[in-house]
């Protein structure tokens, strides 16, 4: 019985190794030999991450906004020097990494600011809310991120659950713009009490749903 279990474990281990080798070969077909090694800084490709659609992934940007140093190399993967509060794996295959050439990425200033890490994802500070709109029935905002060039992309309102007073300020100064969010008071209360809110479906809804409607004039 013990020998049978050992044989099964050995077979499973060998099967896993062959699967890893196939994955690496498949990845290398699409990309040449890695141009980075221990000590280099790399960005992480965010594809296949389970996204919470918070500011961390604010524009579905394909790479992390901050680069991280490679600490060690394993047989098929690289270990990165990530913050202590990083909750996801620290090991990545080569096809998930891109070398940091020390040149600013589009929309990035030369002085890189460190983000907060929330649930293993980068979260950046909102400097100002610039505009709002309704898109497919959901409230969106365009913002100025602190330390970054102005970007013209819009993000779902629930991305800004941690910036409720910026949203309040924007709507007080721009009362005719779409919004505010239906749960803005909940966001403000949680922020003031240092509570963590779970994003809900209603976070992208308008406080006044009629505000986003275009009512046609009746013909006489």
XYZ file of N, CA and C in Angstrom:
660
model
N 0.835 -1.205 0.000
C 0.000 0.000 0.000
C 0.872 1.258 0.000
N 1.921 1.269 0.871
C 2.817 2.418 0.966
C 3.547 2.629 -0.345
N 3.981 1.506 -0.973
C 4.702 1.607 -2.243
C 3.772 2.150 -3.337
N 2.490 1.738 -3.302
C 1.517 2.224 -4.287
C 1.329 3.724 -4.169
N 1.217 4.225 -2.936
C 1.056 5.656 -2.713
C 2.297 6.419 -3.166
N 3.482 5.823 -2.897
C 4.724 6.482 -3.322
C 4.797 6.556 -4.841
N 4.418 5.456 -5.502
C 4.432 5.444 -6.966
C 3.463 6.483 -7.526
N 2.298 6.582 -6.876
C 1.299 7.560 -7.316
C 1.840 8.981 -7.164
N 2.488 9.261 -6.018
C 3.045 10.594 -5.768
C 4.148 10.918 -6.766
N 5.003 9.925 -7.045
C 6.082 10.145 -8.014
C 5.529 10.432 -9.399
N 4.481 9.681 -9.776
C 3.862 9.878 -11.094
C 3.234 11.257 -11.199
N 2.541 11.669 -10.133
C 1.906 12.986 -10.126
C 2.938 14.093 -10.210
N 4.064 13.907 -9.478
C 5.131 14.898 -9.482
C 5.756 15.021 -10.880
N 5.980 13.874 -11.521
C 6.562 13.872 -12.860
C 5.604 14.498 -13.869
N 4.301 14.222 -13.709
C 3.298 14.801 -14.600
C 3.252 16.312 -14.460
N 3.325 16.801 -13.207
C 3.323 18.239 -12.961
C 4.555 18.889 -13.581
N 5.709 18.209 -13.465
C 6.946 18.757 -14.033
C 6.835 18.869 -15.548
N 6.271 17.832 -16.199
C 6.120 17.867 -17.651
C 5.156 18.975 -18.073
N 4.098 19.161 -17.270
C 3.138 20.232 -17.564
C 3.809 21.592 -17.475
N 4.632 21.797 -16.438
C 5.351 23.061 -16.284
C 6.293 23.299 -17.457
N 6.974 22.230 -17.883
C 7.895 22.366 -19.010
C 7.150 22.762 -20.283
N 5.968 22.160 -20.507
C 5.168 22.506 -21.688
C 4.704 23.955 -21.630
N 4.310 24.396 -20.419
C 3.855 25.779 -20.254
C 4.975 26.760 -20.566
N 6.174 26.439 -20.076
C 7.318 27.321 -20.321
C 7.655 27.370 -21.800
N 7.664 26.184 -22.459
C 7.964 26.141 -23.887
C 6.933 26.923 -24.690
N 5.655 26.772 -24.310
C 4.591 27.491 -25.003
C 4.746 28.991 -24.831
N 5.098 29.408 -23.611
C 5.288 30.840 -23.356
C 6.461 31.379 -24.148
N 7.536 30.580 -24.248
C 8.726 31.035 -24.957
C 8.535 31.133 -26.462
N 7.500 30.447 -26.994
C 7.203 30.570 -28.420
C 6.783 31.983 -28.761
N 6.089 32.623 -27.807
C 5.565 33.970 -28.030
C 6.561 35.043 -27.598
N 7.597 34.646 -26.898
C 8.550 35.623 -26.394
C 9.929 35.002 -26.356
N 10.957 35.742 -26.732
C 12.317 35.227 -26.757
C 12.859 34.994 -25.368
N 14.149 34.752 -25.301
C 14.802 34.544 -24.014
C 14.637 35.785 -23.139
N 14.392 35.601 -21.840
C 14.237 36.757 -20.946
C 15.442 37.671 -20.990
N 15.191 38.967 -20.983
C 16.279 39.948 -21.006
C 16.521 40.521 -19.618
N 16.178 39.730 -18.600
C 16.358 40.184 -17.220
C 16.864 39.022 -16.375
N 17.407 39.384 -15.214
C 17.920 38.374 -14.298
C 17.922 38.906 -12.881
N 18.587 38.203 -11.985
C 18.627 38.610 -10.575
C 19.209 40.015 -10.456
N 18.517 40.854 -9.698
C 18.965 42.233 -9.500
C 18.274 43.222 -10.413
N 17.708 42.741 -11.542
C 16.984 43.639 -12.447
C 15.610 43.960 -11.872
N 15.067 45.099 -12.295
C 13.714 45.460 -11.920
C 12.769 45.140 -13.073
N 11.594 44.608 -12.726
C 10.633 44.206 -13.752
C 9.226 44.657 -13.364
N 8.404 44.862 -14.381
C 6.984 45.090 -14.190
C 6.270 43.743 -14.300
N 5.121 43.623 -13.634
C 4.343 42.386 -13.690
C 3.196 42.566 -14.673
N 3.048 41.616 -15.590
C 1.911 41.626 -16.513
C 0.682 41.173 -15.739
N -0.382 41.980 -15.770
C -1.532 41.721 -14.906
C -2.590 40.816 -15.523
N -2.351 40.272 -16.705
C -3.357 39.411 -17.331
C -3.648 38.223 -16.422
N -4.897 37.799 -16.448
C -5.401 36.646 -15.680
C -5.494 36.903 -14.182
N -5.161 38.131 -13.720
C -5.414 38.435 -12.316
C -6.906 38.545 -12.107
N -7.401 38.074 -10.976
C -8.808 38.284 -10.650
C -8.934 39.725 -10.182
N -9.504 40.557 -11.024
C -9.519 41.997 -10.767
C -10.687 42.398 -9.882
N -10.411 43.276 -8.936
C -11.470 43.872 -8.142
C -11.902 45.192 -8.747
N -11.240 45.583 -9.832
C -11.581 46.798 -10.562
C -11.519 48.036 -9.674
N -10.538 48.036 -8.773
C -10.312 49.216 -7.940
C -9.294 50.103 -8.639
N -8.901 51.211 -8.039
C -7.937 52.087 -8.695
C -6.639 51.402 -9.060
N -6.322 50.285 -8.362
C -5.125 49.543 -8.692
C -5.095 49.144 -10.157
N -6.242 48.745 -10.692
C -6.360 48.382 -12.095
C -7.195 49.433 -12.805
N -6.941 50.669 -12.459
C -7.869 51.739 -12.796
C -8.169 51.878 -14.272
N -7.207 51.613 -15.144
C -7.426 51.784 -16.573
C -7.177 50.486 -17.320
N -7.313 49.345 -16.586
C -6.973 48.070 -17.198
C -5.585 48.130 -17.828
N -4.666 48.861 -17.177
C -3.306 48.974 -17.674
C -2.661 47.594 -17.618
N -1.965 47.151 -18.667
C -1.479 45.769 -18.726
C -0.376 45.429 -17.735
N 0.354 46.450 -17.226
C 1.463 46.194 -16.307
C 1.228 46.901 -14.978
N 1.895 46.387 -13.930
C 1.891 47.130 -12.679
C 2.583 48.466 -12.917
N 2.166 49.492 -12.191
C 2.745 50.815 -12.377
C 4.099 50.962 -11.699
N 4.422 50.025 -10.819
C 5.706 50.064 -10.116
C 6.491 48.816 -10.498
N 7.798 48.950 -10.628
C 8.629 47.787 -10.948
C 9.227 47.223 -9.655
N 9.565 45.929 -9.697
C 10.063 45.234 -8.515
C 11.334 44.459 -8.858
N 12.237 44.359 -7.903
C 13.535 43.723 -8.146
C 13.402 42.197 -8.081
N 14.123 41.530 -8.979
C 14.183 40.073 -8.967
C 15.170 39.632 -7.890
N 14.682 38.867 -6.917
C 15.525 38.433 -5.798
C 16.191 37.094 -6.080
N 15.467 36.190 -6.760
C 16.007 34.854 -6.986
C 15.355 34.235 -8.213
N 16.040 33.240 -8.779
C 15.509 32.497 -9.914
C 15.296 31.053 -9.498
N 14.125 30.515 -9.810
C 13.857 29.106 -9.602
C 13.972 28.398 -10.952
N 13.568 27.145 -11.001
C 13.722 26.371 -12.233
C 12.943 27.000 -13.393
N 11.703 27.409 -13.113
C 10.869 27.965 -14.177
C 10.308 29.342 -13.847
N 10.709 29.914 -12.734
C 10.081 31.157 -12.309
C 11.071 32.086 -11.624
N 10.598 33.306 -11.361
C 11.407 34.350 -10.729
C 10.709 34.812 -9.455
N 11.497 34.968 -8.387
C 10.960 35.490 -7.129
C 11.244 36.986 -7.061
N 10.178 37.772 -6.802
C 10.316 39.219 -6.769
C 10.341 39.740 -5.337
N 11.039 40.852 -5.146
C 11.057 41.520 -3.852
C 9.846 42.423 -3.733
N 8.758 41.876 -3.237
C 7.485 42.590 -3.153
C 7.232 43.065 -1.721
N 6.346 44.055 -1.530
C 6.065 44.552 -0.178
C 5.565 43.447 0.747
N 5.766 43.637 2.040
C 5.377 42.624 3.022
C 3.890 42.333 2.984
N 3.088 43.359 2.670
C 1.639 43.152 2.663
C 1.103 42.684 1.314
N 1.988 42.244 0.432
C 1.577 41.654 -0.840
C 0.993 40.275 -0.559
N -0.257 40.035 -0.959
C -0.943 38.812 -0.570
C -0.939 37.718 -1.632
N -0.502 38.044 -2.842
C -0.495 37.042 -3.894
C 0.882 36.397 -4.000
N 1.038 35.494 -4.942
C 2.310 34.792 -5.110
C 3.444 35.757 -5.433
N 4.631 35.430 -4.956
C 5.832 36.222 -5.250
C 6.636 35.594 -6.387
N 6.149 34.477 -6.922
C 6.833 33.773 -8.006
C 6.085 33.990 -9.319
N 6.823 34.294 -10.380
C 6.217 34.565 -11.677
C 7.033 33.912 -12.782
N 6.317 33.385 -13.786
C 7.001 32.901 -14.990
C 7.523 34.096 -15.773
N 8.507 33.838 -16.640
C 9.137 34.919 -17.408
C 8.146 35.671 -18.278
N 7.131 34.960 -18.805
C 6.191 35.629 -19.702
C 5.268 36.595 -18.970
N 5.299 36.571 -17.627
C 4.495 37.510 -16.838
C 5.286 38.743 -16.423
N 6.547 38.840 -16.878
C 7.420 39.937 -16.454
C 7.947 40.711 -17.657
N 8.138 42.009 -17.460
C 8.740 42.867 -18.478
C 9.813 43.720 -17.804
N 10.994 43.774 -18.408
C 12.108 44.501 -17.801
C 11.825 45.988 -17.721
N 12.195 46.584 -16.598
C 12.093 48.032 -16.411
C 13.334 48.675 -17.013
N 13.152 49.438 -18.077
C 14.279 50.082 -18.751
C 14.656 51.406 -18.104
N 13.977 51.739 -16.982
C 14.190 53.006 -16.282
C 13.721 54.207 -17.095
N 12.915 53.941 -18.117
C 12.287 55.019 -18.867
C 10.826 55.066 -18.465
N 10.263 56.255 -18.249
C 8.872 56.339 -17.802
C 7.919 55.699 -18.803
N 6.934 54.975 -18.274
C 5.879 54.426 -19.111
C 4.931 55.545 -19.522
N 4.136 55.326 -20.586
C 3.164 56.363 -20.972
C 2.273 56.734 -19.800
N 2.148 58.022 -19.547
C 1.320 58.494 -18.441
C 2.025 58.510 -17.111
N 3.306 58.214 -17.109
C 4.046 58.108 -15.858
C 5.104 59.197 -15.789
N 5.226 59.854 -14.646
C 6.242 60.876 -14.465
C 7.560 60.220 -14.077
N 8.643 60.966 -14.194
C 9.946 60.408 -13.860
C 10.035 60.049 -12.386
N 9.442 60.864 -11.528
C 9.482 60.557 -10.096
C 8.350 59.607 -9.771
N 8.683 58.350 -9.508
C 7.660 57.359 -9.262
C 7.261 57.376 -7.791
N 6.000 57.499 -7.533
C 5.502 57.497 -6.168
C 5.122 56.077 -5.789
N 5.350 55.716 -4.542
C 4.996 54.383 -4.090
C 3.502 54.292 -3.821
N 2.834 53.272 -4.369
C 1.401 53.115 -4.107
C 1.172 52.403 -2.790
N -0.072 52.434 -2.307
C -0.461 51.558 -1.219
C -0.723 50.191 -1.828
N -0.492 49.138 -1.055
C -0.813 47.798 -1.510
C -2.041 47.345 -0.747
N -3.144 47.123 -1.464
C -4.407 46.712 -0.860
C -4.810 45.380 -1.469
N -4.898 44.323 -0.617
C -5.220 42.976 -1.096
C -4.287 42.553 -2.221
N -3.012 42.902 -2.087
C -2.033 42.469 -3.065
C -2.021 43.269 -4.343
N -2.710 44.393 -4.392
C -2.756 45.196 -5.604
C -2.350 46.638 -5.300
N -1.777 47.280 -6.301
C -1.369 48.673 -6.145
C -2.593 49.588 -6.134
N -2.621 50.505 -5.200
C -3.705 51.475 -5.141
C -3.089 52.869 -5.085
N -3.513 53.727 -6.008
C -2.906 55.049 -6.160
C -3.834 56.133 -5.629
N -3.237 57.248 -5.230
C -3.995 58.330 -4.607
C -4.651 59.225 -5.655
N -5.924 59.517 -5.419
C -6.658 60.431 -6.282
C -6.337 61.868 -5.871
N -5.858 62.658 -6.829
C -5.568 64.059 -6.535
C -6.801 64.929 -6.763
N -7.468 64.715 -7.905
C -8.675 65.479 -8.217
C -9.603 64.653 -9.096
N -10.906 64.870 -8.937
C -11.895 64.337 -9.868
C -12.065 65.375 -10.970
N -11.971 64.948 -12.225
C -12.015 65.892 -13.343
C -13.359 65.939 -14.045
N -14.031 64.802 -14.129
C -15.281 64.749 -14.888
C -16.052 63.495 -14.505
N -17.336 63.458 -14.860
C -18.153 62.267 -14.622
C -19.053 62.030 -15.823
N -19.526 60.792 -15.956
C -20.432 60.464 -17.054
C -21.221 59.202 -16.706
N -22.282 58.957 -17.465
C -23.022 57.706 -17.376
C -22.675 56.896 -18.614
N -22.261 55.646 -18.405
C -21.891 54.787 -19.526
C -22.495 53.407 -19.281
N -23.365 52.983 -20.187
C -24.094 51.727 -20.038
C -24.791 51.642 -18.678
N -25.374 52.765 -18.284
C -26.146 52.802 -17.051
C -25.326 52.885 -15.778
N -23.989 52.981 -15.906
C -23.122 53.043 -14.724
C -22.424 54.394 -14.653
N -22.214 54.850 -13.433
C -21.533 56.119 -13.192
C -20.019 55.920 -13.290
N -19.363 56.797 -14.049
C -17.905 56.747 -14.244
C -17.284 58.103 -13.918
N -16.006 58.070 -13.533
C -15.272 59.305 -13.273
C -13.932 59.297 -14.018
N -13.532 60.504 -14.432
C -12.176 60.719 -14.927
C -11.437 61.455 -13.819
N -10.219 61.008 -13.497
C -9.519 61.596 -12.361
C -8.077 61.950 -12.716
N -7.508 62.777 -11.856
C -6.068 63.064 -11.887
C -5.442 62.253 -10.763
N -4.561 61.309 -11.133
C -3.881 60.508 -10.116
C -2.619 61.234 -9.679
N -2.397 61.292 -8.377
C -1.232 62.012 -7.848
C 0.062 61.352 -8.337
N 0.923 62.179 -8.960
C 2.195 61.676 -9.443
C 2.164 61.155 -10.861
N 1.009 61.301 -11.552
C 0.883 60.799 -12.913
C 0.371 61.902 -13.829
N 0.666 61.766 -15.116
C 0.145 62.706 -16.095
C -1.370 62.576 -16.174
N -2.028 63.629 -16.645
C -3.474 63.597 -16.809
C -3.859 62.530 -17.823
N -4.872 61.734 -17.481
C -5.323 60.661 -18.362
C -6.789 60.893 -18.696
N -7.181 60.581 -19.920
C -8.546 60.863 -20.378
C -9.487 59.680 -20.205
N -9.024 58.614 -19.552
C -9.859 57.428 -19.376
C -10.834 57.615 -18.211
N -11.987 56.946 -18.330
C -12.992 56.943 -17.256
C -12.973 55.585 -16.552
N -13.259 55.601 -15.242
C -13.318 54.369 -14.457
C -14.650 54.300 -13.725
N -15.106 53.081 -13.466
C -16.335 52.899 -12.698
C -16.249 53.613 -11.354
N -17.392 54.122 -10.903
C -17.420 54.883 -9.652
C -16.883 54.097 -8.467
N -17.115 52.780 -8.437
C -16.697 52.018 -7.261
C -15.185 51.935 -7.112
N -14.446 52.340 -8.159
C -12.990 52.442 -8.007
C -12.605 53.447 -6.931
N -13.486 54.400 -6.672
C -13.127 55.542 -5.823
C -13.801 55.479 -4.452
N -14.058 54.259 -4.020
C -14.684 54.036 -2.724
C -13.815 54.576 -1.592
N -12.493 54.703 -1.838
C -11.577 55.220 -0.829
C -11.254 56.700 -1.023
N -12.008 57.361 -1.912
C -11.811 58.803 -2.129
C -13.155 59.521 -2.101
N -13.991 59.248 -1.080
C -15.349 59.803 -1.085
C -15.404 61.318 -0.973
N -14.470 61.914 -0.222
C -14.530 63.359 -0.030
C -14.066 64.104 -1.275
N -13.225 63.469 -2.105
C -12.863 64.052 -3.394
C -14.092 64.079 -4.308
N -14.876 63.014 -4.257
C -16.095 62.959 -5.061
C -17.098 63.994 -4.574
N -17.260 64.094 -3.260
C -18.181 65.090 -2.693
C -17.771 66.497 -3.109
N -16.485 66.795 -3.027
C -15.971 68.111 -3.403
C -16.250 68.398 -4.878
N -16.040 67.391 -5.732
C -16.275 67.571 -7.166
C -17.728 67.930 -7.445
N -18.659 67.233 -6.818
C -20.075 67.479 -7.097
C -20.574 68.782 -6.476
N -19.978 69.196 -5.378
C -20.342 70.498 -4.819
C -19.908 71.630 -5.744
N -18.762 71.419 -6.423
C -18.262 72.432 -7.351
C -18.871 72.308 -8.748
N -19.417 71.116 -9.045
C -19.991 70.867 -10.376
C -21.348 70.191 -10.229
N -22.352 70.919 -9.742
C -23.655 70.309 -9.445
C -24.393 69.767 -10.665
N -24.039 70.208 -11.871
C -24.729 69.736 -13.067
C -24.110 68.468 -13.647
N -22.982 68.032 -13.122
C -22.340 66.816 -13.634
C -23.054 65.576 -13.110
N -22.914 64.480 -13.845
C -23.558 63.222 -13.451
C -23.055 62.761 -12.089
N -23.982 62.310 -11.250
C -23.632 61.841 -9.914
C -24.314 62.685 -8.850
N -23.995 62.467 -7.611
C -22.963 61.568 -7.063
C -23.439 60.114 -6.981
N -22.574 59.198 -6.522
C -22.968 57.789 -6.369
C -24.043 57.627 -5.298
N -24.859 56.608 -5.460
C -25.958 56.363 -4.524
C -25.461 56.075 -3.111
N -24.291 55.446 -2.983
C -23.798 55.042 -1.666
C -22.660 55.937 -1.167
N -22.597 57.170 -1.666
C -21.492 58.049 -1.278
C -21.455 58.281 0.230
N -22.602 58.437 0.874
C -22.621 58.655 2.328
C -22.043 57.448 3.066
N -22.325 56.248 2.559
C -21.740 55.038 3.166
C -20.219 55.045 3.037
N -19.746 55.472 1.868
C -18.296 55.546 1.650
C -17.658 56.538 2.612
N -18.303 57.703 2.770
C -17.761 58.735 3.656
C -17.716 58.253 5.099
N -18.777 57.574 5.510
C -18.846 57.084 6.890
C -17.751 56.039 7.135
N -17.592 55.128 6.192
C -16.568 54.086 6.338
C -15.164 54.686 6.342
N -14.940 55.666 5.462
C -13.616 56.301 5.383
C -13.300 57.018 6.688
N -14.281 57.728 7.237
C -14.075 58.477 8.476
C -13.788 57.556 9.655
N -14.385 56.350 9.619
C -14.203 55.391 10.713
C -13.104 54.365 10.425
N -12.363 54.581 9.321
C -11.276 53.695 8.927
C -11.761 52.256 8.768
N -12.932 52.101 8.150
C -13.504 50.783 7.893
C -13.262 50.384 6.440
N -13.215 49.092 6.201
C -13.042 48.574 4.841
C -14.398 48.164 4.308
N -14.776 48.736 3.171
C -16.047 48.408 2.540
C -15.844 47.426 1.401
N -16.779 46.499 1.275
C -16.796 45.604 0.129
C -17.562 46.274 -0.996
N -16.997 46.221 -2.193
C -17.653 46.846 -3.342
C -18.960 46.120 -3.648
N -20.029 46.896 -3.850
C -21.345 46.348 -4.158
C -21.809 46.806 -5.532
N -22.800 46.107 -6.068
C -23.326 46.440 -7.393
C -23.877 47.858 -7.423
N -24.476 48.294 -6.301
C -25.087 49.621 -6.247
C -24.067 50.751 -6.203
N -22.784 50.438 -6.048
C -21.763 51.494 -5.954
C -21.629 52.288 -7.246
N -22.071 51.728 -8.360
C -21.976 52.435 -9.637
C -23.288 53.111 -10.038
N -24.245 53.114 -9.112
C -25.536 53.725 -9.415
C -25.563 55.189 -8.988
N -26.420 55.956 -9.657
C -26.608 57.366 -9.310
C -27.474 57.503 -8.068
N -27.186 58.529 -7.261
C -28.045 58.829 -6.122
C -29.431 59.222 -6.605
N -29.475 59.963 -7.723
C -30.740 60.346 -8.348
C -30.793 59.727 -9.735
N -31.443 58.550 -9.900
C -31.414 57.859 -11.180
C -32.027 58.653 -12.321
N -32.927 59.586 -12.017
C -33.558 60.379 -13.075
C -32.592 61.394 -13.664
N -31.510 61.685 -12.943
C -30.577 62.714 -13.407
C -29.868 62.290 -14.683
N -29.653 60.980 -14.840
C -28.936 60.513 -16.018
C -29.829 60.228 -17.206
N -31.120 60.504 -17.076
C -32.045 60.227 -18.165
C -32.256 61.458 -19.028
N -32.422 61.238 -20.324
C -32.786 62.313 -21.243
C -34.275 62.175 -21.530
N -35.054 63.132 -21.084
C -36.508 63.054 -21.228
C -36.915 63.829 -22.476
N -37.479 63.142 -23.489
C -37.849 63.833 -24.730
C -39.021 64.771 -24.519
N -39.025 65.863 -25.286
C -40.145 66.798 -25.228
C -41.328 66.217 -25.984
N -42.498 66.356 -25.450
C -43.699 65.871 -26.130
C -44.107 66.847 -27.213
N -44.583 66.289 -28.303
C -45.028 67.139 -29.405
C -46.439 67.634 -29.163
N -46.685 68.845 -29.559
C -48.032 69.400 -29.414
C -48.882 69.010 -30.623
